[in-house]
CSV table of C-alpha atoms in Angstrom, one decimal:
chain,number,residue,atom,x,y,z
A,1206,MET,CA,94.6,-82.5,-25.9
A,1207,LYS,CA,96.0,-80.5,-23.0
A,1208,VAL,CA,99.5,-82.1,-23.5
A,1209,LYS,CA,99.5,-81.3,-27.1
A,1210,ARG,CA,98.4,-77.7,-26.4
A,1211,THR,CA,101.2,-77.4,-23.7
A,1212,ILE,CA,103.9,-78.7,-26.2
A,1213,PHE,CA,102.6,-76.4,-28.9
A,1214,VAL,CA,102.9,-73.4,-26.5
A,1215,LEU,CA,106.4,-74.4,-25.3
A,1216,SER,CA,107.4,-74.9,-29.0
A,1217,LEU,CA,106.3,-71.3,-29.8
A,1218,ILE,CA,108.2,-69.9,-26.8
A,1219,VAL,CA,111.4,-71.8,-27.8
A,1220,LEU,CA,111.0,-70.5,-31.4
A,1221,PHE,CA,110.4,-67.0,-30.1
A,1222,VAL,CA,113.4,-67.2,-28.0
A,1223,PHE,CA,115.5,-68.6,-30.8
A,1224,CYS,CA,114.4,-65.9,-33.2
A,1225,LEU,CA,115.2,-63.2,-30.6
A,1226,TRP,CA,118.6,-64.6,-30.1
A,1227,LYS,CA,119.2,-64.7,-33.7
A,1228,MET,CA,118.0,-61.1,-34.2
A,1229,ASN,CA,120.1,-60.0,-31.1
A,1230,GLU,CA,123.2,-61.7,-32.9
A,1231,HIS,CA,122.8,-59.5,-36.0
A,1232,TYR,CA,121.7,-56.4,-34.2
A,1233,ASP,CA,123.6,-53.4,-35.2
A,1234,GLU,CA,123.9,-51.0,-32.3
A,1235,LEU,CA,125.3,-48.3,-34.6
A,1236,ALA,CA,122.3,-48.5,-37.1
A,1237,ARG,CA,121.0,-45.3,-35.6
A,1238,TYR,CA,124.3,-43.4,-35.5
A,1239,PRO,CA,123.9,-40.6,-38.1
A,1240,TYR,CA,127.4,-40.4,-39.2
A,1241,GLU,CA,129.3,-42.8,-41.7
A,1242,LEU,CA,132.0,-45.0,-40.2
A,1243,THR,CA,134.5,-47.1,-41.7
A,1244,ASP,CA,134.8,-50.7,-40.8
A,1245,GLU,CA,137.8,-50.0,-38.8
A,1246,GLN,CA,136.2,-47.2,-36.9
A,1247,ARG,CA,133.0,-49.1,-36.2
A,1248,ASN,CA,135.1,-51.9,-34.7
A,1249,LEU,CA,137.1,-49.3,-32.6
A,1250,VAL,CA,133.7,-47.9,-31.3
A,1251,LEU,CA,132.3,-51.4,-30.5
A,1252,GLU,CA,135.4,-52.4,-28.7
A,1253,HIS,CA,135.7,-49.3,-26.4
A,1254,PHE,CA,131.9,-48.4,-25.9
A,1255,ASP,CA,129.2,-50.3,-24.1
A,1256,THR,CA,125.6,-50.1,-25.1
A,1257,GLU,CA,124.9,-47.2,-22.9
A,1258,GLU,CA,127.9,-45.1,-24.3
A,1259,ILE,CA,126.9,-46.0,-27.8
A,1260,ASN,CA,123.2,-44.8,-27.0
A,1261,TYR,CA,124.8,-41.5,-25.7
A,1262,LEU,CA,127.1,-41.1,-28.9
A,1263,VAL,CA,123.9,-41.4,-31.0
A,1264,THR,CA,121.4,-39.3,-29.0
A,1265,GLN,CA,124.1,-36.5,-28.7
A,1266,LYS,CA,125.1,-36.9,-32.3
A,1267,ILE,CA,128.7,-36.5,-31.7
A,1268,GLU,CA,130.7,-36.5,-34.9
A,1269,PRO,CA,133.4,-39.1,-35.6
A,1270,LYS,CA,136.0,-36.4,-35.8
A,1271,GLU,CA,135.2,-35.1,-32.3
A,1272,PHE,CA,135.7,-38.3,-30.4
A,1273,LEU,CA,137.8,-40.8,-32.5
A,1274,PRO,CA,141.1,-38.8,-32.1
A,1275,TYR,CA,140.8,-39.4,-28.4
A,1276,ILE,CA,139.1,-42.8,-28.0
A,1277,THR,CA,142.3,-44.9,-27.3
A,1278,THR,CA,143.7,-42.2,-24.9
A,1279,GLU,CA,144.0,-43.3,-21.4
A,1280,GLY,CA,141.3,-41.9,-19.2
A,1281,PHE,CA,139.1,-41.0,-22.2
A,1282,GLU,CA,135.4,-40.4,-21.1
A,1283,LEU,CA,132.8,-40.1,-23.8
A,1284,THR,CA,130.8,-37.4,-21.9
A,1285,ASN,CA,133.8,-35.2,-22.0
A,1286,THR,CA,134.4,-35.5,-25.7
A,1287,LEU,CA,133.3,-32.0,-26.7
A,1288,TRP,CA,135.4,-30.5,-23.9
A,1289,TYR,CA,138.5,-32.4,-25.1
A,1290,ASP,CA,138.0,-31.5,-28.7
A,1291,THR,CA,137.5,-27.7,-27.8
A,1292,ALA,CA,140.4,-27.6,-25.5
A,1293,TYR,CA,142.8,-29.3,-27.9
A,1294,HIS,CA,142.0,-27.1,-30.9
A,1295,THR,CA,142.0,-23.9,-28.7
A,1296,ARG,CA,145.4,-24.6,-27.1
A,1297,LYS,CA,147.4,-27.4,-28.5
A,1298,GLU,CA,148.9,-29.9,-26.2
A,1299,SER,CA,149.3,-33.7,-26.4
A,1300,LYS,CA,145.9,-35.5,-26.4
A,1301,SER,CA,146.8,-37.5,-23.3
A,1302,TYR,CA,147.5,-34.0,-21.5
A,1303,VAL,CA,144.1,-32.6,-22.6
A,1304,VAL,CA,142.3,-35.6,-21.5
A,1305,SER,CA,143.9,-35.6,-18.0
A,1306,PHE,CA,143.3,-31.9,-17.8
A,1307,ILE,CA,139.7,-31.9,-18.6
A,1308,ASN,CA,138.9,-35.1,-16.6
A,1309,LYS,CA,140.4,-33.3,-13.5
A,1310,TYR,CA,139.1,-29.7,-13.9
A,1311,ARG,CA,135.8,-29.9,-15.8
A,1312,GLN,CA,133.8,-29.2,-12.7
A,1313,GLN,CA,135.7,-25.9,-12.2
A,1314,MET,CA,134.8,-24.6,-15.6
A,1315,GLU,CA,131.8,-24.1,-18.0
A,1316,TYR,CA,131.7,-25.5,-21.4
A,1317,GLY,CA,130.3,-22.2,-22.8
A,1318,THR,CA,133.3,-20.2,-21.8
A,1319,LEU,CA,136.0,-22.9,-22.3
A,1320,LYS,CA,137.3,-21.7,-25.5
A,1321,ASP,CA,137.6,-18.0,-24.1
A,1322,MET,CA,139.4,-19.4,-21.0
A,1323,LEU,CA,142.0,-21.3,-22.9
A,1324,SER,CA,142.5,-18.5,-25.3
A,1325,ASN,CA,143.5,-16.2,-22.5
A,1326,TYR,CA,145.3,-18.6,-20.0
A,1327,SER,CA,147.7,-21.3,-20.3
A,1328,TYR,CA,147.1,-24.9,-19.0
A,1329,ASN,CA,149.8,-24.2,-16.4
A,1330,VAL,CA,148.1,-21.1,-15.3
A,1331,LEU,CA,144.6,-22.6,-15.0
A,1332,THR,CA,146.2,-25.6,-13.1
A,1333,ARG,CA,147.8,-23.3,-10.6
A,1334,PHE,CA,144.6,-21.3,-10.2
A,1335,PHE,CA,142.4,-24.3,-9.8
A,1336,ASP,CA,144.7,-26.0,-7.3
A,1337,GLU,CA,145.6,-22.9,-5.2
A,1338,GLY,CA,143.1,-20.3,-5.8
A,1339,ASP,CA,144.1,-16.6,-6.0
A,1340,GLY,CA,145.1,-16.2,-2.4
A,1341,PHE,CA,142.7,-13.3,-1.8
A,1342,GLU,CA,139.2,-14.4,-2.3
A,1343,ASP,CA,137.7,-17.8,-1.3
A,1344,ASP,CA,135.8,-19.5,-4.2
A,1345,ALA,CA,137.2,-16.8,-6.6
A,1346,ARG,CA,136.0,-17.2,-10.3
A,1347,LEU,CA,138.5,-16.6,-13.1
A,1348,ILE,CA,137.2,-14.1,-15.7
A,1349,ALA,CA,136.9,-16.2,-18.9
A,1350,ASP,CA,137.4,-13.4,-21.5
A,1351,PRO,CA,139.5,-10.4,-20.1
A,1352,LYS,CA,140.2,-9.2,-23.6
A,1353,ASP,CA,136.6,-8.1,-24.0
A,1354,ILE,CA,136.5,-4.4,-24.1
A,1355,LEU,CA,133.6,-4.0,-21.8
A,1356,THR,CA,134.9,-6.3,-19.0
A,1357,THR,CA,134.3,-5.3,-15.4
A,1358,ILE,CA,135.6,-7.3,-12.5
A,1359,GLY,CA,132.6,-8.3,-10.3
A,1360,ASP,CA,132.5,-9.8,-6.7
A,1361,LYS,CA,134.5,-13.0,-6.4
A,1362,GLU,CA,136.0,-12.4,-9.8
A,1363,THR,CA,139.6,-12.3,-10.6
A,1364,LEU,CA,142.1,-11.9,-13.6
A,1365,TYR,CA,144.6,-13.9,-11.5
A,1366,ILE,CA,148.1,-13.5,-13.4
A,1367,TYR,CA,146.5,-12.7,-16.7
A,1368,GLU,CA,148.5,-10.6,-19.2
A,1369,PRO,CA,147.3,-9.2,-22.4
A,1370,ASN,CA,149.4,-10.5,-25.5
A,1371,ASP,CA,149.3,-7.1,-27.3
A,1372,LEU,CA,150.8,-4.6,-25.0
A,1373,VAL,CA,152.6,-1.7,-26.6
A,1374,SER,CA,154.9,0.9,-24.9
A,1375,ILE,CA,153.6,4.4,-24.7
A,1376,ASN,CA,156.7,5.9,-23.4
A,1377,ASP,CA,156.8,8.6,-26.1
A,1378,LEU,CA,154.0,10.3,-24.2
A,1379,PRO,CA,154.7,12.3,-21.0
A,1380,HIS,CA,154.8,9.6,-18.3
A,1381,ASP,CA,156.0,8.9,-14.8
A,1382,SER,CA,155.1,5.4,-13.8
A,1383,ILE,CA,153.8,4.5,-10.3
A,1384,THR,CA,155.7,1.2,-10.7
A,1385,ASN,CA,159.4,0.5,-10.1
A,1386,SER,CA,159.7,0.4,-13.8
A,1387,ASN,CA,159.4,3.6,-15.8
A,1388,ASP,CA,158.0,1.7,-18.7
A,1389,VAL,CA,154.2,2.2,-19.4
A,1390,THR,CA,152.3,-0.1,-21.6
A,1391,ILE,CA,148.7,-0.3,-23.0
A,1392,ARG,CA,146.9,-2.5,-25.3
A,1393,LYS,CA,147.7,-1.9,-29.0
A,1394,GLU,CA,144.1,-0.7,-29.9
A,1395,VAL,CA,144.4,2.0,-27.2
A,1396,VAL,CA,147.6,3.6,-28.6
A,1397,LYS,CA,146.3,5.7,-31.5
A,1398,PRO,CA,143.3,7.0,-29.5
A,1399,LEU,CA,145.5,7.9,-26.6
A,1400,HIS,CA,147.7,9.9,-28.9
A,1401,GLU,CA,144.8,11.7,-30.4
A,1402,LEU,CA,143.6,12.5,-26.8
A,1403,ALA,CA,147.0,13.8,-25.8
A,1404,LYS,CA,147.3,16.1,-28.9
A,1405,ALA,CA,143.9,17.5,-28.3
A,1406,ALA,CA,144.6,18.1,-24.6
A,1407,LYS,CA,147.0,20.8,-25.6
A,1408,GLU,CA,144.1,23.2,-25.9
A,1409,ILE,CA,143.6,23.2,-22.1
A,1410,ASN,CA,146.7,25.2,-21.5
A,1411,GLN,CA,148.8,25.1,-24.6
A,1412,LYS,CA,151.3,22.7,-23.0
A,1413,THR,CA,152.1,19.1,-24.2
A,1414,PHE,CA,149.2,16.7,-23.1
A,1415,GLY,CA,147.5,19.6,-21.2
A,1416,ASP,CA,150.4,19.5,-18.7
A,1417,MET,CA,149.5,15.9,-17.7
A,1418,GLU,CA,151.5,12.9,-17.7
A,1419,ILE,CA,150.6,9.1,-17.6
A,1420,VAL,CA,151.3,7.5,-14.2
A,1421,ALA,CA,149.6,4.1,-14.9
A,1422,GLY,CA,148.7,1.9,-17.9
A,1423,TYR,CA,148.8,-1.9,-17.7
A,1424,LEU,CA,149.8,-3.2,-14.3
A,1425,SER,CA,150.9,-6.7,-13.9
A,1426,TYR,CA,149.7,-9.0,-11.2
A,1427,GLU,CA,153.1,-8.7,-9.6
A,1428,ASP,CA,153.2,-4.9,-9.9
A,1429,GLN,CA,149.9,-4.6,-7.9
A,1430,PHE,CA,151.3,-6.1,-4.7
A,1431,PRO,CA,153.3,-3.1,-3.6
A,1432,LEU,CA,150.7,-0.7,-4.8
A,1433,TYR,CA,148.0,-2.5,-3.0
A,1434,ASP,CA,150.1,-2.2,0.3
A,1435,LYS,CA,150.5,1.6,-0.3
A,1436,ALA,CA,146.9,2.1,-0.9
A,1437,LEU,CA,145.9,0.1,2.3
A,1438,THR,CA,148.4,2.4,4.2
A,1439,LYS,CA,146.9,5.4,2.7
A,1440,TYR,CA,143.2,4.6,2.8
A,1441,LYS,CA,142.9,2.0,5.5
A,1442,ASP,CA,139.2,0.8,5.9
A,1443,GLU,CA,138.4,2.7,2.7
A,1444,VAL,CA,140.9,1.1,0.6
A,1445,PHE,CA,138.4,-0.7,-1.7
A,1446,SER,CA,136.8,2.6,-2.7
A,1447,TYR,CA,140.1,3.5,-4.4
A,1448,TRP,CA,142.1,0.3,-5.2
A,1449,ASP,CA,141.8,-3.5,-5.4
A,1450,TYR,CA,143.3,-6.7,-4.6
A,1451,PRO,CA,146.0,-7.9,-7.0
A,1452,GLY,CA,144.2,-9.8,-9.7
A,1453,ARG,CA,141.0,-7.7,-9.3
A,1454,ASN,CA,142.5,-4.3,-10.4
A,1455,GLU,CA,141.1,-3.1,-13.8
A,1456,TYR,CA,144.5,-1.7,-14.8
A,1457,GLN,CA,145.5,-5.4,-15.5
A,1458,LEU,CA,143.1,-5.4,-18.4
A,1459,GLY,CA,145.3,-3.1,-20.5
A,1460,TYR,CA,142.5,-0.6,-21.3
A,1461,THR,CA,142.8,1.8,-18.3
A,1462,ILE,CA,145.2,4.6,-17.8
A,1463,GLN,CA,145.7,7.1,-15.0
A,1464,LEU,CA,146.8,10.6,-15.6
A,1465,LYS,CA,148.1,13.3,-13.3
A,1466,PRO,CA,148.6,17.1,-13.7
A,1467,LYS,CA,152.3,17.8,-13.7
A,1468,GLU,CA,152.2,21.1,-11.9
A,1469,LYS,CA,151.1,21.3,-8.3
A,1470,ALA,CA,149.3,24.3,-6.7
A,1471,LYS,CA,151.3,27.5,-6.9
A,1472,THR,CA,152.0,29.9,-4.2
A,1473,ASN,CA,151.8,33.6,-5.6
A,1474,LYS,CA,153.8,36.1,-3.7
A,1475,LYS,CA,153.9,39.9,-4.1
A,1476,ASP,CA,157.2,41.4,-4.8
A,1477,LYS,CA,158.7,42.4,-1.5
A,1478,ASP,CA,161.9,43.4,0.0
A,1479,LYS,CA,163.3,41.8,3.1
A,1480,ASN,CA,161.4,44.1,5.3
A,1481,THR,CA,158.1,43.1,3.9
A,1482,SER,CA,155.8,41.6,6.6
A,1483,SER,CA,154.8,37.9,6.2
A,1484,LYS,CA,151.2,39.0,6.1
A,1485,ASP,CA,151.9,40.6,2.7
A,1486,THR,CA,152.3,37.0,1.4
A,1487,LYS,CA,149.1,35.7,-0.6
A,1488,THR,CA,148.5,32.1,-1.1
A,1489,THR,CA,146.3,31.0,-4.0
A,1490,LYS,CA,144.2,28.1,-2.6
A,1491,ALA,CA,144.7,24.9,-4.5
A,1492,PRO,CA,141.9,23.8,-6.7
A,1493,SER,CA,140.2,20.6,-5.9
A,1494,GLU,CA,140.6,17.8,-8.3
A,1495,GLU,CA,137.1,18.5,-9.6
A,1496,GLU,CA,137.9,22.1,-10.3
A,1497,GLN,CA,141.2,21.5,-12.0
A,1498,GLU,CA,141.1,22.5,-15.6
A,1499,GLN,CA,142.4,19.2,-16.9
A,1500,ALA,CA,139.8,17.3,-14.9
A,1501,ILE,CA,137.0,19.6,-16.4
A,1502,TRP,CA,138.3,19.1,-19.9
A,1503,LEU,CA,138.6,15.4,-19.6
A,1504,LYS,CA,135.1,15.1,-18.4
A,1505,ASP,CA,133.8,17.0,-21.3
A,1506,ASN,CA,136.1,15.9,-24.1
A,1507,ALA,CA,137.6,12.4,-23.3
A,1508,TYR,CA,134.7,10.5,-24.9
A,1509,LYS,CA,135.5,12.2,-28.2
A,1510,TYR,CA,138.6,9.9,-28.4
A,1511,GLY,CA,136.9,6.7,-27.0
A,1512,PHE,CA,137.6,7.2,-23.2
A,1513,ILE,CA,135.3,7.5,-20.3
A,1514,VAL,CA,136.0,8.9,-16.9
A,1515,ARG,CA,135.9,5.5,-15.2
A,1516,TYR,CA,134.9,6.6,-11.7
A,1517,PRO,CA,132.9,9.8,-12.1
A,1518,LYS,CA,131.3,11.9,-9.3
A,1519,GLN,CA,128.3,10.6,-7.6
A,1520,ALA,CA,128.5,7.1,-9.0
A,1521,ASP,CA,130.1,5.4,-6.3
A,1522,ASP,CA,127.0,3.4,-5.5
A,1523,VAL,CA,127.3,1.8,-9.0
A,1524,THR,CA,130.9,1.7,-9.6
A,1525,LYS,CA,131.8,1.0,-5.8
A,1526,LYS,CA,134.6,3.5,-6.2
A,1527,LYS,CA,135.2,7.2,-5.1
A,1528,TYR,CA,135.6,9.8,-7.6
A,1529,GLN,CA,138.7,9.6,-9.6
A,1530,PRO,CA,138.6,12.3,-12.4
A,1531,TYR,CA,142.0,11.2,-14.1
A,1532,THR,CA,141.2,7.4,-14.2
A,1533,LEU,CA,140.3,6.9,-17.8
A,1534,ARG,CA,139.0,3.6,-19.4
A,1535,TYR,CA,139.0,3.0,-23.2
A,1536,VAL,CA,135.7,1.6,-24.6
A,1537,GLY,CA,135.6,3.0,-28.2
A,1538,LYS,CA,134.2,6.2,-29.6
A,1539,ASP,CA,130.5,5.0,-30.1
A,1540,LEU,CA,130.2,3.6,-26.6
A,1541,ALA,CA,132.1,6.4,-25.0
A,1542,LYS,CA,129.8,8.9,-26.7
A,1543,TYR,CA,126.7,7.0,-25.7
A,1544,MET,CA,127.8,6.9,-22.1
A,1545,HIS,CA,128.6,10.5,-22.0
A,1546,ASP,CA,125.3,11.6,-23.5
A,1547,ASN,CA,123.2,9.4,-21.2
A,1548,ASN,CA,125.4,9.9,-18.0
A,1549,LYS,CA,126.1,6.1,-17.8
A,1550,VAL,CA,129.0,4.3,-16.2
A,1551,LEU,CA,130.5,1.1,-17.4
A,1552,GLU,CA,128.4,-1.2,-15.1
A,1553,GLU,CA,125.2,0.1,-16.7
A,1554,VAL,CA,126.0,-0.6,-20.3
A,1555,ASN,CA,126.6,-3.5,-22.8
A,1556,ALA,CA,127.6,-3.8,-26.5
A,1557,ASP,CA,123.9,-3.7,-27.6
A,1558,ASP,CA,123.7,-0.1,-26.4
A,1559,VAL,CA,125.6,1.0,-29.6
A,1560,SER,CA,124.5,-1.7,-32.1
């Protein structure tokens, strides 16, 4: 009796194993995949993916159009699929190049900012930055979206060799560039408001642009090197209260301008003949920057045209910069008015403040 029972149990075990083998033979690993595949596509997936990868494909619900174009590319990794697809459609290159680039540099980027990053920087620029750094700050982070009108440059952040793609010359306005080139450029959207500001400034003293001239607009990464050296010589230990390393200077964004009154302080002399004593000569003390009529007018009126005084008086604890009454930043009329009315600086606001 025991023998029969043993034989029966063994038979059941053999039958179970056989059935399991048969079921496994016909098991469709892609049965849970929520998207339709052609027979050719199914075979391609089964050929290149193991069970673990198929489970990842299913659980992450990765669409066929997102991974199939890259599946046969050398170096393809399923976990990088969305990175490949976003990169390829943002900045076109060969699929093999995109796969290689993402595989190498994924850890130095964030997926949430990948599209912005590749919209503003070429693969070559990113490769150079990731390999070499910016040369000034250890572990510097590249600002992903420098075209954002509210961009500020925080600690350990850099624009590297970024250049806006919509720069327009403003040489029809009074200018005297601080760079070797006398060409002054600015982002296209700033041009019209800047002309409106220049026209309105005539009310200061009935002179063109209020007798001011533009000495800086967009500054390229290369232009910033000699300017930084000059600032270092002038300000020494306080240099970062007035200027920045190349790549960290807001002028590179293309939204900032620096103005300067044309006329210097005047010395008024009484009419006198050759025998007049020198003590009859009277000198009018030059007004401080804060007291200059142009600076006063800009503080009270620039916001009407979308500009703010970027580094106002007594705000250096927030801006980290000393008072600079002639440095203007374009932020748009709504936000400029909000900042003016509420005595705010750029570091203290965001787009929601005017929504």
